[in-house]
Short mmCIF file of N, CA and C in Angstrom, two decimals:
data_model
loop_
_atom_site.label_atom_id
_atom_site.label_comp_id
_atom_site.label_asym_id
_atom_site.label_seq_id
_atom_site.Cartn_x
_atom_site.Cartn_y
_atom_site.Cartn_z
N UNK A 294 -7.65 -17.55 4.42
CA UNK A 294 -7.32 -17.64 3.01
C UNK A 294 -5.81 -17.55 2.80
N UNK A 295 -5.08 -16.52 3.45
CA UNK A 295 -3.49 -16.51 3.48
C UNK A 295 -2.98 -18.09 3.75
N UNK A 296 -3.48 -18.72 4.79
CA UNK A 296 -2.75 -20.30 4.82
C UNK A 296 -3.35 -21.07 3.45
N UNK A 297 -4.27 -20.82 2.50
CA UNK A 297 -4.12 -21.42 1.30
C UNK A 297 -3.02 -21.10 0.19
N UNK A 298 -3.35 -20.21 -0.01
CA UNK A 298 -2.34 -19.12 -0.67
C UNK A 298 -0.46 -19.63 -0.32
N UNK A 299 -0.04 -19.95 0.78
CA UNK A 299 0.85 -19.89 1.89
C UNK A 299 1.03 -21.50 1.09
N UNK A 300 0.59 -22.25 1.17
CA UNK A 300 0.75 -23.72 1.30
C UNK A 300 0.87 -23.87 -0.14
N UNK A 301 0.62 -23.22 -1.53
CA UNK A 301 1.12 -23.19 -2.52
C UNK A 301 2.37 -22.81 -2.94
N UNK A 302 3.02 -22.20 -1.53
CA UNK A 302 4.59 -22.14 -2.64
C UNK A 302 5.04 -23.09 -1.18
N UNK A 303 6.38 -23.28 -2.31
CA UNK A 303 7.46 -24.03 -1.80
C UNK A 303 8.35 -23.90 -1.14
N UNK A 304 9.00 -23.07 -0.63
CA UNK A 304 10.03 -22.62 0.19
C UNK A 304 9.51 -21.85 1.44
N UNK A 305 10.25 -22.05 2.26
CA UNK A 305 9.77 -21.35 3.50
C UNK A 305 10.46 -19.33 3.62
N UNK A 306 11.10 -19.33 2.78
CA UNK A 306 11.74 -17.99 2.16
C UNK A 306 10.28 -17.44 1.66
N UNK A 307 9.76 -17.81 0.32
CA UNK A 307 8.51 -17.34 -0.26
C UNK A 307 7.16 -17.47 0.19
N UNK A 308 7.36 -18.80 1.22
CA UNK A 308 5.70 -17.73 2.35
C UNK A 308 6.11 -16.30 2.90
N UNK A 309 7.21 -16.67 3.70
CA UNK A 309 7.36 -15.48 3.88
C UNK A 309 7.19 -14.15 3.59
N UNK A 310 7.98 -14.03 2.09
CA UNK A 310 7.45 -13.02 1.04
C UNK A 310 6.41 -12.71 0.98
N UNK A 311 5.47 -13.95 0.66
CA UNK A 311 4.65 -13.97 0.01
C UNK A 311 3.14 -12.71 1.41
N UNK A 312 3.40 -13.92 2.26
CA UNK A 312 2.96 -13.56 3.87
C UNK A 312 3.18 -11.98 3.89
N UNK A 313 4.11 -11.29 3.80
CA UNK A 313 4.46 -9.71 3.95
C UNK A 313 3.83 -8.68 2.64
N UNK A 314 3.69 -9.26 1.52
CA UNK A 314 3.00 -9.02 0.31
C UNK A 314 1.72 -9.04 0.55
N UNK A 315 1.12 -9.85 0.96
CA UNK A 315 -0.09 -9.88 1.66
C UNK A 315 -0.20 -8.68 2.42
N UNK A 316 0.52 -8.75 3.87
CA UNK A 316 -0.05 -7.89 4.26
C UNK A 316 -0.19 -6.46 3.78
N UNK A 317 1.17 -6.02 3.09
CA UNK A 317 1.38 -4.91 2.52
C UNK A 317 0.01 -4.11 1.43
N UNK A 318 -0.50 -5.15 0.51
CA UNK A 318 -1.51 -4.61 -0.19
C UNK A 318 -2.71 -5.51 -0.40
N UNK A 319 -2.96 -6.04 0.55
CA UNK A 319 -4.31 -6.77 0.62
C UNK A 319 -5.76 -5.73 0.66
N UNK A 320 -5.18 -5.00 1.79
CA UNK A 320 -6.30 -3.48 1.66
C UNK A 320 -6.10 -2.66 -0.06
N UNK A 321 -5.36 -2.32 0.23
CA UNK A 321 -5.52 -1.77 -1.28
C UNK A 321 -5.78 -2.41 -2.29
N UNK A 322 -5.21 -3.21 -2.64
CA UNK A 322 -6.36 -4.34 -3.39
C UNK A 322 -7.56 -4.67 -3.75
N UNK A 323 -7.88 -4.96 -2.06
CA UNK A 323 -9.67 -4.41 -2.33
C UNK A 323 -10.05 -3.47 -2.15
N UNK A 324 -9.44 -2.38 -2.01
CA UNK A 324 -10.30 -0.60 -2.52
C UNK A 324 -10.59 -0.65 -3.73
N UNK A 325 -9.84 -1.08 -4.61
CA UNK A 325 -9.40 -1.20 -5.61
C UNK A 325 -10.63 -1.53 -6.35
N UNK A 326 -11.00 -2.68 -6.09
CA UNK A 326 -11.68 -4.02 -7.02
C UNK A 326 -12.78 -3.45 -6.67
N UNK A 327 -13.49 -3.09 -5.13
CA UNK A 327 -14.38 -2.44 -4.60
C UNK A 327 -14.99 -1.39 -5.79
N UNK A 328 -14.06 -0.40 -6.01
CA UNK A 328 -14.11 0.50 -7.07
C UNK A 328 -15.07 0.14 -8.34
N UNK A 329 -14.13 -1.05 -8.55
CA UNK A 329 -14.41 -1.38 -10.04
C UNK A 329 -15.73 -2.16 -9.94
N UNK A 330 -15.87 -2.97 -8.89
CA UNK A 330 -17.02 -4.20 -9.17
C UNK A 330 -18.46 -3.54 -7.93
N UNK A 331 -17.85 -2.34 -7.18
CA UNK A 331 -19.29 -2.06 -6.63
C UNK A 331 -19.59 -3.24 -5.47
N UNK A 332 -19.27 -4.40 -5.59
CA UNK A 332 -19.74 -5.31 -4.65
C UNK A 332 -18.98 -5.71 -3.85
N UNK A 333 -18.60 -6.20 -2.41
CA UNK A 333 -17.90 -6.49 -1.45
C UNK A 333 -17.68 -8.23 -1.78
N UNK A 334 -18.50 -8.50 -2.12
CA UNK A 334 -18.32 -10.05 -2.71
C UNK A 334 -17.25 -10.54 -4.15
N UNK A 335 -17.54 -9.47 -5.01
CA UNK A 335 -17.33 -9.69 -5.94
C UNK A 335 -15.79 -9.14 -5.69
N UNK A 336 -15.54 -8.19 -4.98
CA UNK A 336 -14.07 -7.50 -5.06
C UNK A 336 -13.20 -8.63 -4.01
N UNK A 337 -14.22 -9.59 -2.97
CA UNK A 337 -13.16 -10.86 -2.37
C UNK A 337 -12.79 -11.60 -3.39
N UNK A 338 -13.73 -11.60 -4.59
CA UNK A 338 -13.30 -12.90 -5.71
C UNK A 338 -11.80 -11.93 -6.39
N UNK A 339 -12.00 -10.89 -6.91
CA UNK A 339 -11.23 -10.77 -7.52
C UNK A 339 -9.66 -10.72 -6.89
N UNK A 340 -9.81 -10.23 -5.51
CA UNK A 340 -8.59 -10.15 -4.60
C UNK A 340 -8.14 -11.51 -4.57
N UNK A 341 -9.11 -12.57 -3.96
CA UNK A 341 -8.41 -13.81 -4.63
C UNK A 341 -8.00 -14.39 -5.84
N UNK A 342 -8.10 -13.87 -6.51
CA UNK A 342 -7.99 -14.71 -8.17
C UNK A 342 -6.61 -14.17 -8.66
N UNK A 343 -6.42 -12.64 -7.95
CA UNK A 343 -5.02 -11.46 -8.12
C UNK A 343 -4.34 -12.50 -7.70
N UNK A 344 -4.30 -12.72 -6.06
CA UNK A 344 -3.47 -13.61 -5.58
C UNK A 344 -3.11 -15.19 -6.28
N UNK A 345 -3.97 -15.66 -6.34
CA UNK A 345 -3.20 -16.74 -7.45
C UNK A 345 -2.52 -16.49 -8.53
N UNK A 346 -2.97 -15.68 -9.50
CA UNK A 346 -2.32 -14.90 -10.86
C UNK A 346 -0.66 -14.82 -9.96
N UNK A 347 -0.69 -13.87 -8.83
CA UNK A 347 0.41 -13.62 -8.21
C UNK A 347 1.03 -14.84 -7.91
N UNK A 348 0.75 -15.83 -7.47
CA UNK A 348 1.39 -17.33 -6.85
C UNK A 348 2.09 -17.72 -8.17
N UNK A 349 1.16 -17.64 -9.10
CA UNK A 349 1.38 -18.50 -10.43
C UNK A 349 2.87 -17.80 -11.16
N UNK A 350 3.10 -16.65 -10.92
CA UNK A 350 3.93 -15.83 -11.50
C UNK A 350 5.18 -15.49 -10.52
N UNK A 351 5.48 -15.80 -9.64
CA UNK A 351 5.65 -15.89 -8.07
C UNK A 351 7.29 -15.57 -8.37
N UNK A 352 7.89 -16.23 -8.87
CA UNK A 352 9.12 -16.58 -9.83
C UNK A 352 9.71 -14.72 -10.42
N UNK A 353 8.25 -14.50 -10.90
CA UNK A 353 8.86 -12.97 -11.27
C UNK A 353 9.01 -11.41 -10.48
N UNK A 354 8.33 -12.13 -9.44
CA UNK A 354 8.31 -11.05 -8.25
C UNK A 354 9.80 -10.32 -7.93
N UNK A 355 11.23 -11.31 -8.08
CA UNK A 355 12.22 -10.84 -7.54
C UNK A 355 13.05 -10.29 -8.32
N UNK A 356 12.28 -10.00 -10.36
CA UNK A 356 13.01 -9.36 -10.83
C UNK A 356 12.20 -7.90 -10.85
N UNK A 357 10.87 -7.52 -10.07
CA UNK A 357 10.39 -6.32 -10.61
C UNK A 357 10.75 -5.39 -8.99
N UNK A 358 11.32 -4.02 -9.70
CA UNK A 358 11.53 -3.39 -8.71
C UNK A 358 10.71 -2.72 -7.54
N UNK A 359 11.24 -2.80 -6.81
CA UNK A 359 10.34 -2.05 -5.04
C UNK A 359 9.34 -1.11 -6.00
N UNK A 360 10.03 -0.26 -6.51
CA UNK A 360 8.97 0.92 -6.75
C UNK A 360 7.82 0.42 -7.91
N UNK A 361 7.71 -0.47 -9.03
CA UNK A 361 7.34 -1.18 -10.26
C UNK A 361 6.41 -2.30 -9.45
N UNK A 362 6.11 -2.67 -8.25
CA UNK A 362 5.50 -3.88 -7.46
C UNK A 362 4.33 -3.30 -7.29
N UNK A 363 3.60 -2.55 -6.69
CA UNK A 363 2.59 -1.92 -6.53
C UNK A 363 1.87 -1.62 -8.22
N UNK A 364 2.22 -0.90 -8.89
CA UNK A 364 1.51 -0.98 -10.05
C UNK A 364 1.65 -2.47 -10.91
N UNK A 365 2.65 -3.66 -10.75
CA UNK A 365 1.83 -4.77 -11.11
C UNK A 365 0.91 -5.65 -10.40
N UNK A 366 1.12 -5.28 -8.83
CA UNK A 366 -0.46 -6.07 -8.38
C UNK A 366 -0.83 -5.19 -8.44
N UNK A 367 -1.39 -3.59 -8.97
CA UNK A 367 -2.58 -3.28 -8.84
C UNK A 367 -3.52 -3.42 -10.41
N UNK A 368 -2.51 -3.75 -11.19
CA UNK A 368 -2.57 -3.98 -13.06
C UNK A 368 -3.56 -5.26 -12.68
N UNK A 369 -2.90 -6.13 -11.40
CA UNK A 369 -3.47 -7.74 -11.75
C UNK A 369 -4.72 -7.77 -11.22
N UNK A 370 -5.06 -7.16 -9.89
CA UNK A 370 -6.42 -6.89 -9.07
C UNK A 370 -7.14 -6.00 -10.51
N UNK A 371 -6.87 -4.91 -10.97
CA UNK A 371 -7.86 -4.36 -12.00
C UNK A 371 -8.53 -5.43 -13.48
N UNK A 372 -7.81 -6.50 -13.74
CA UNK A 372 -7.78 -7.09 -14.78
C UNK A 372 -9.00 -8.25 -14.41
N UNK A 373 -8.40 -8.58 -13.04
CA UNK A 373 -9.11 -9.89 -12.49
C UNK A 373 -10.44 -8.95 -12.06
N UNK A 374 -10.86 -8.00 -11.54
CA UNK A 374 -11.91 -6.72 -11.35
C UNK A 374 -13.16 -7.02 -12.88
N UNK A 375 -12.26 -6.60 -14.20
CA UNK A 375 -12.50 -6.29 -15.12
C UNK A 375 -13.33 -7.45 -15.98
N UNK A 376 -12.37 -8.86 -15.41
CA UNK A 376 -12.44 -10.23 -15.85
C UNK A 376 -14.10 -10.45 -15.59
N UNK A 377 -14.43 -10.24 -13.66
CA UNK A 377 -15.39 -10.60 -13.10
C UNK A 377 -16.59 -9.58 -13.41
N UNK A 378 -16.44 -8.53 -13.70
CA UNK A 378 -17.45 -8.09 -14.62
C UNK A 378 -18.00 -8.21 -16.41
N UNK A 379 -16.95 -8.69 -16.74
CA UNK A 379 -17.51 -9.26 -18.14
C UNK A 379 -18.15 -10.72 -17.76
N UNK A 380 -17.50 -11.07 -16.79
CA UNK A 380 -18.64 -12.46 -16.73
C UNK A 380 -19.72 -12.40 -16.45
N UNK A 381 -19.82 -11.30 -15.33
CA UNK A 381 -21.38 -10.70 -14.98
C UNK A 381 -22.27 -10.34 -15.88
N UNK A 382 -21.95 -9.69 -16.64
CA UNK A 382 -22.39 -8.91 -18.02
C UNK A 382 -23.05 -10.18 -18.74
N UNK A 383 -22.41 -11.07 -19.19
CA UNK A 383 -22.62 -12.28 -19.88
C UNK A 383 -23.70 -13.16 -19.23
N UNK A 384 -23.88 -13.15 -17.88
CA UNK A 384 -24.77 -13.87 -17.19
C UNK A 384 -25.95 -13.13 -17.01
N UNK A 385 -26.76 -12.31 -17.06
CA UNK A 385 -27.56 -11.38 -16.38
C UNK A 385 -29.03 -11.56 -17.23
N UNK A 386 -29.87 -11.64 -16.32
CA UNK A 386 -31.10 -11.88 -17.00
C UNK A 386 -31.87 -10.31 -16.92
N UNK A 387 -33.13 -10.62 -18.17
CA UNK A 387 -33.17 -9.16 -18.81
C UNK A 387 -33.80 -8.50 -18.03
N UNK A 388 -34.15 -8.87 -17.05
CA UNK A 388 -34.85 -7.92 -15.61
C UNK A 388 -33.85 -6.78 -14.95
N UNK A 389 -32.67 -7.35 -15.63
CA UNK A 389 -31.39 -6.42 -15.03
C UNK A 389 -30.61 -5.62 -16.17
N UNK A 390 -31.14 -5.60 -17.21
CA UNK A 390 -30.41 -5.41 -17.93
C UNK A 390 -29.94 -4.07 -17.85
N UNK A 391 -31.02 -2.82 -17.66
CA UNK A 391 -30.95 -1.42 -17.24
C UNK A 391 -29.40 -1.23 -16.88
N UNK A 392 -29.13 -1.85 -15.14
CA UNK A 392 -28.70 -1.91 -14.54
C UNK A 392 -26.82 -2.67 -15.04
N UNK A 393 -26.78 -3.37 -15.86
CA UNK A 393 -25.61 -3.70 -16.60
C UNK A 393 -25.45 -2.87 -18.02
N UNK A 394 -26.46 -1.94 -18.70
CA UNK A 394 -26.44 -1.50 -19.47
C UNK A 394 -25.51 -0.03 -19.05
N UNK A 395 -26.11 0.14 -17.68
CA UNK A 395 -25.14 1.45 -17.29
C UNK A 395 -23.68 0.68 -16.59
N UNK A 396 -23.59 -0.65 -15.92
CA UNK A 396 -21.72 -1.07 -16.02
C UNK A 396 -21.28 -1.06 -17.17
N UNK A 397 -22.06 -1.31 -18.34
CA UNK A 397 -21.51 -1.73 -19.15
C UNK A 397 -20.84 -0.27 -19.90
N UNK A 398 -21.41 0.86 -20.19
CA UNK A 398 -21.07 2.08 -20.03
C UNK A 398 -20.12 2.44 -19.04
N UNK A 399 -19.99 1.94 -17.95
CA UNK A 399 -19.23 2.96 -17.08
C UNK A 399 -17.91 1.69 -17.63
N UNK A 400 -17.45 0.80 -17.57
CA UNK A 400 -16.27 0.19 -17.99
C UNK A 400 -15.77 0.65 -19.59
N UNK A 401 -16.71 0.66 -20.32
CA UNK A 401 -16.23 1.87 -21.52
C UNK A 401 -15.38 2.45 -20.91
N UNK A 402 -16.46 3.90 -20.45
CA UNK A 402 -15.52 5.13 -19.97
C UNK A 402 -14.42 4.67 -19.10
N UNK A 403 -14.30 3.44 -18.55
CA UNK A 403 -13.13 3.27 -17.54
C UNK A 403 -11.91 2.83 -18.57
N UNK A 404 -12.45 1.76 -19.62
CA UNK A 404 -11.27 1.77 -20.18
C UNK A 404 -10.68 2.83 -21.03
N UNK A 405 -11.69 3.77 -21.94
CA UNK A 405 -11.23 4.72 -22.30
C UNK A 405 -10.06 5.99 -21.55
N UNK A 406 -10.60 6.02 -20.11
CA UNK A 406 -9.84 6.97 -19.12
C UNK A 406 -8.49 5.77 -18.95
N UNK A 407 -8.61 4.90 -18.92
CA UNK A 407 -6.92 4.30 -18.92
C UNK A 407 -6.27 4.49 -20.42
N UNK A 408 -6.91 4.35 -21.59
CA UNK A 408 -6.49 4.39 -22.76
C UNK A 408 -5.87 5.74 -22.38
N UNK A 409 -6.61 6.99 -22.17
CA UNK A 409 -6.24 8.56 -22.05
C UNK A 409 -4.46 8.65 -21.02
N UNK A 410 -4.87 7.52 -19.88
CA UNK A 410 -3.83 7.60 -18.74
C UNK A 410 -2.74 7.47 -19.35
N UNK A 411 -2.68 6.31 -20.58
CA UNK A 411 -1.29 5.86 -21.40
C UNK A 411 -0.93 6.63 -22.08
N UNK A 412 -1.55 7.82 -22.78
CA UNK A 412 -0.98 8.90 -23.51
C UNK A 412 -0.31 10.05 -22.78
N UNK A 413 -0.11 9.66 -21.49
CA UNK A 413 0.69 10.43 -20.38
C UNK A 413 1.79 10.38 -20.37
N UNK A 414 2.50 11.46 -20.03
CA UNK A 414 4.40 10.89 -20.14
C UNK A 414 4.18 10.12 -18.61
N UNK A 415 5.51 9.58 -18.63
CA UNK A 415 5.74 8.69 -17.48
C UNK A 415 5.60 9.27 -16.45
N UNK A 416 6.76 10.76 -16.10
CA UNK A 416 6.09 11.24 -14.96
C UNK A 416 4.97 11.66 -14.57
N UNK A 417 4.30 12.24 -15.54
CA UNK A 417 3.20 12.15 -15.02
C UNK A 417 1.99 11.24 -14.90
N UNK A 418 2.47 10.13 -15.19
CA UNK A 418 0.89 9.50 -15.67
C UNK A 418 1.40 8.28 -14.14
N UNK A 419 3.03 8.15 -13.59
CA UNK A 419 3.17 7.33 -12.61
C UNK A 419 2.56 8.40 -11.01
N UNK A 420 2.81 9.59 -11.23
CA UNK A 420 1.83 10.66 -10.27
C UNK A 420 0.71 10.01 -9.59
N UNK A 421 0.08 10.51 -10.75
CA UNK A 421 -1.48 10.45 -11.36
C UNK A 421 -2.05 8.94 -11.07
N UNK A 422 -1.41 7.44 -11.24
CA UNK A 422 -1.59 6.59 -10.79
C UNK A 422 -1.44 6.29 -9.72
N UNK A 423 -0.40 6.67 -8.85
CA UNK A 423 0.20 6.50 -7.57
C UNK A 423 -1.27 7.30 -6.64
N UNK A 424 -1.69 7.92 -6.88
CA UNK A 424 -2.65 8.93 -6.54
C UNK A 424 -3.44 8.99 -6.17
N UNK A 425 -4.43 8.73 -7.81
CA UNK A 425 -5.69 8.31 -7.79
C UNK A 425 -5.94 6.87 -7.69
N UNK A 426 -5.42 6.09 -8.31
CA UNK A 426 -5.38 4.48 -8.44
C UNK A 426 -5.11 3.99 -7.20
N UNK A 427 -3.91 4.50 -6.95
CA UNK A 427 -3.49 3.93 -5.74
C UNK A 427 -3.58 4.21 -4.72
N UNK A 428 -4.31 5.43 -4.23
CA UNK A 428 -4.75 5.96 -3.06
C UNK A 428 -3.53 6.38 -2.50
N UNK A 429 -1.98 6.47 -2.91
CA UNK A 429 -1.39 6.78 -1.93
C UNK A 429 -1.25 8.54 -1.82
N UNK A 430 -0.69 9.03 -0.22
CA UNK A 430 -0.18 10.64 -0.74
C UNK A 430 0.78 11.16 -0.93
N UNK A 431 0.77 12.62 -1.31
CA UNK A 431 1.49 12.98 -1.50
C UNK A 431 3.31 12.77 -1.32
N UNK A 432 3.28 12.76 -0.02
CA UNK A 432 4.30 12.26 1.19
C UNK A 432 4.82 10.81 0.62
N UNK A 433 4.03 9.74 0.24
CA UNK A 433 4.68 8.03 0.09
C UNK A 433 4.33 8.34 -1.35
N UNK A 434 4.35 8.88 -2.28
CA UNK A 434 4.84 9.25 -3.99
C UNK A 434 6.21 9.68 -3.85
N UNK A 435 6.45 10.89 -2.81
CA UNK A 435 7.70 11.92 -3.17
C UNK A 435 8.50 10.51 -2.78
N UNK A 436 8.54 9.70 -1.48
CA UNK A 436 9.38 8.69 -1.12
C UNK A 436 9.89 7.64 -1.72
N UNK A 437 8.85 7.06 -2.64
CA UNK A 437 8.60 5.88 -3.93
C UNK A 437 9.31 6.59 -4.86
N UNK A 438 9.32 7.82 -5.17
CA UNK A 438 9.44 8.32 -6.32
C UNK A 438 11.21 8.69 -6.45
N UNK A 439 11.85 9.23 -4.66
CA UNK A 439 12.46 10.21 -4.94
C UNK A 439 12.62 11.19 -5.19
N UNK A 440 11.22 12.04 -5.15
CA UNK A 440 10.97 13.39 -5.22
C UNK A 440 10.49 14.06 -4.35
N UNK A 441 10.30 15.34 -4.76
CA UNK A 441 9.77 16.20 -3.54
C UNK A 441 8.54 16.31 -3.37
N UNK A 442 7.71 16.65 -1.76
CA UNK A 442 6.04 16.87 -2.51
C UNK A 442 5.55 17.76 -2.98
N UNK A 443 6.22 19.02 -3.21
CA UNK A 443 6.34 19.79 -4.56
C UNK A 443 6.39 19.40 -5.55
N UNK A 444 6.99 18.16 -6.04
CA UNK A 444 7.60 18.06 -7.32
C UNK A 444 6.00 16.97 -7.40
N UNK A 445 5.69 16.69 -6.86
CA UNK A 445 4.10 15.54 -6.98
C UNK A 445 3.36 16.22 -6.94
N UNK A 446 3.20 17.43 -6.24
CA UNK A 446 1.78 17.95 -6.23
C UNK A 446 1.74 19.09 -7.52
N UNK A 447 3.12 19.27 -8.02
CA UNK A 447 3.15 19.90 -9.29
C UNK A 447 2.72 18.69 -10.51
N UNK A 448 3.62 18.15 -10.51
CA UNK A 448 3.35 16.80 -11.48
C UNK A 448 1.85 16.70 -11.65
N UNK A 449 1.18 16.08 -10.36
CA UNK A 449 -0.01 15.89 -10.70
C UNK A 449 -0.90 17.27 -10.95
N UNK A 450 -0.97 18.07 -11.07
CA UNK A 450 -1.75 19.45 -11.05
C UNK A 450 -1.14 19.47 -13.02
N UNK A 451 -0.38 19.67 -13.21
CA UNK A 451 0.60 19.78 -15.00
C UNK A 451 0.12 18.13 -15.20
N UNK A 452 0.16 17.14 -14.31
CA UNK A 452 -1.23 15.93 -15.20
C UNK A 452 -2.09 15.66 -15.58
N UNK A 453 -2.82 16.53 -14.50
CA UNK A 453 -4.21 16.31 -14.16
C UNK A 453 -4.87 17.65 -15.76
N UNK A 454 -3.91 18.72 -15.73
CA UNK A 454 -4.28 19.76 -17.04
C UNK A 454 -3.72 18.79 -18.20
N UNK A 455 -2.75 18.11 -18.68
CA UNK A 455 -2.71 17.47 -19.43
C UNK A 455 -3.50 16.56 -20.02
N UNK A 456 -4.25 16.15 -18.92
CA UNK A 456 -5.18 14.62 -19.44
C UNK A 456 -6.18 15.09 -19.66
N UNK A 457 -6.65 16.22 -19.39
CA UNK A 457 -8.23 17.15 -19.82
C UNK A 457 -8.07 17.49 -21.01
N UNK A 458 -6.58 18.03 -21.44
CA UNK A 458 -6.51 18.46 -22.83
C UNK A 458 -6.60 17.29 -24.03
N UNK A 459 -6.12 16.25 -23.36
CA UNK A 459 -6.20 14.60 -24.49
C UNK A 459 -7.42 14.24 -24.04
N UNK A 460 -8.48 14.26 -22.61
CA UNK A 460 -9.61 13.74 -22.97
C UNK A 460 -10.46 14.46 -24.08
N UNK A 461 -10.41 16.18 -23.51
CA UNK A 461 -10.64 17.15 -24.77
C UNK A 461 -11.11 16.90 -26.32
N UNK A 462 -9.54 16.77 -26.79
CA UNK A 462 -8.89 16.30 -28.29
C UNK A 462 -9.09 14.96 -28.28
N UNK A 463 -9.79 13.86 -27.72
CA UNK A 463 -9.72 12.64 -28.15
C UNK A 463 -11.84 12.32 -27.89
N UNK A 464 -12.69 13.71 -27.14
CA UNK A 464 -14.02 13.53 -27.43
C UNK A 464 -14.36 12.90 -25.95
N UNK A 465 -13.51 12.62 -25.21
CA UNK A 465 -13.55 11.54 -23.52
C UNK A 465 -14.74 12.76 -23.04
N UNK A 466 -15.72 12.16 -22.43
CA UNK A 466 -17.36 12.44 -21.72
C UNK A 466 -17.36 12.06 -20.46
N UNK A 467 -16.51 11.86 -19.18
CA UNK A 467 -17.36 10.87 -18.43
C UNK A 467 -18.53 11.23 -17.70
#
């Protein structure tokens, strides 16, 4: 699939890129989508569909910073995730419905818990994403970040009490 992907850009500079981008978060990517869509099939569609979104936009890659790259392909894998379950939803015959009646609930609560994530200050809510979202630890936050892993494992602990108090005050159930 990388030599498709590969043969859409134009310069031999931006396979390249493109080629090392790949390798860099192709796994995480699909943890990711895995997460969201439950299916190993469904999280290859969405990992591919990220990657085109990514080709298509390809141009803007060299103004977003090292540390800002990881949370927009992981924004684009969750969207394209999100995409392929509303289509599911839309297709499903009523023998299944049970069974999409509770995705359809759990993407609520998923978007609601991101609605909650945005009422986070920055430091903490980039923690807290780096974290949980992104699977990374402690150790490659303080590095990304510039901080200490004190200063992350505080952050997220003063996040993690923060976002209980706004799921709290805002009624969040999951």
């Amino acid at each position: 699939m990388l030599t498709f992907f590969l043969a859409a850009l134009e310069s031999e500079n931006d396979r390249r890129s493109f080629a090392a981008l790949y390798e860099q978060y192709h796994v995480k990517m699909e943890t990711i989508a895995i997460k969201i869509l439950k299916e190993q099939k469904d999280a290859e569609d969405a990992v591919q569909n990220a990657y085109v979104q990514i080709i298509r936009h390809y141009e803007k890659i060299s103004e977003i910073s090292c540390e800002d790259l990881p949370f927009w392909i992981i924004s684009i894998v969750k969207n394209e995730s999100l995409a392929i379950l509303r289509k599911k939803r839309r297709t499903v015959s009523l023998e299944d419905w049970e069974v999409i009646d509770k995705q359809a609930s759990d993407i609520v609560k998923y978007n609601e818990l991101v609605a909650l994530f945005a009422q986070l200050p920055d430091t903490y809510r980039a923690v807290l994403e780096m974290k949980f979202l992104a699977g990374y630890t402690d150790k490659e936050i303080s590095k990304k970040l510039g901080i200490s892993e004190t200063a992350v494992s505080t952050r997220a602990s003063r996040g993690r009490t923060l976002l209980r108090r706004i799921a709290e005050k805002e009624g969040f159930h999951p």
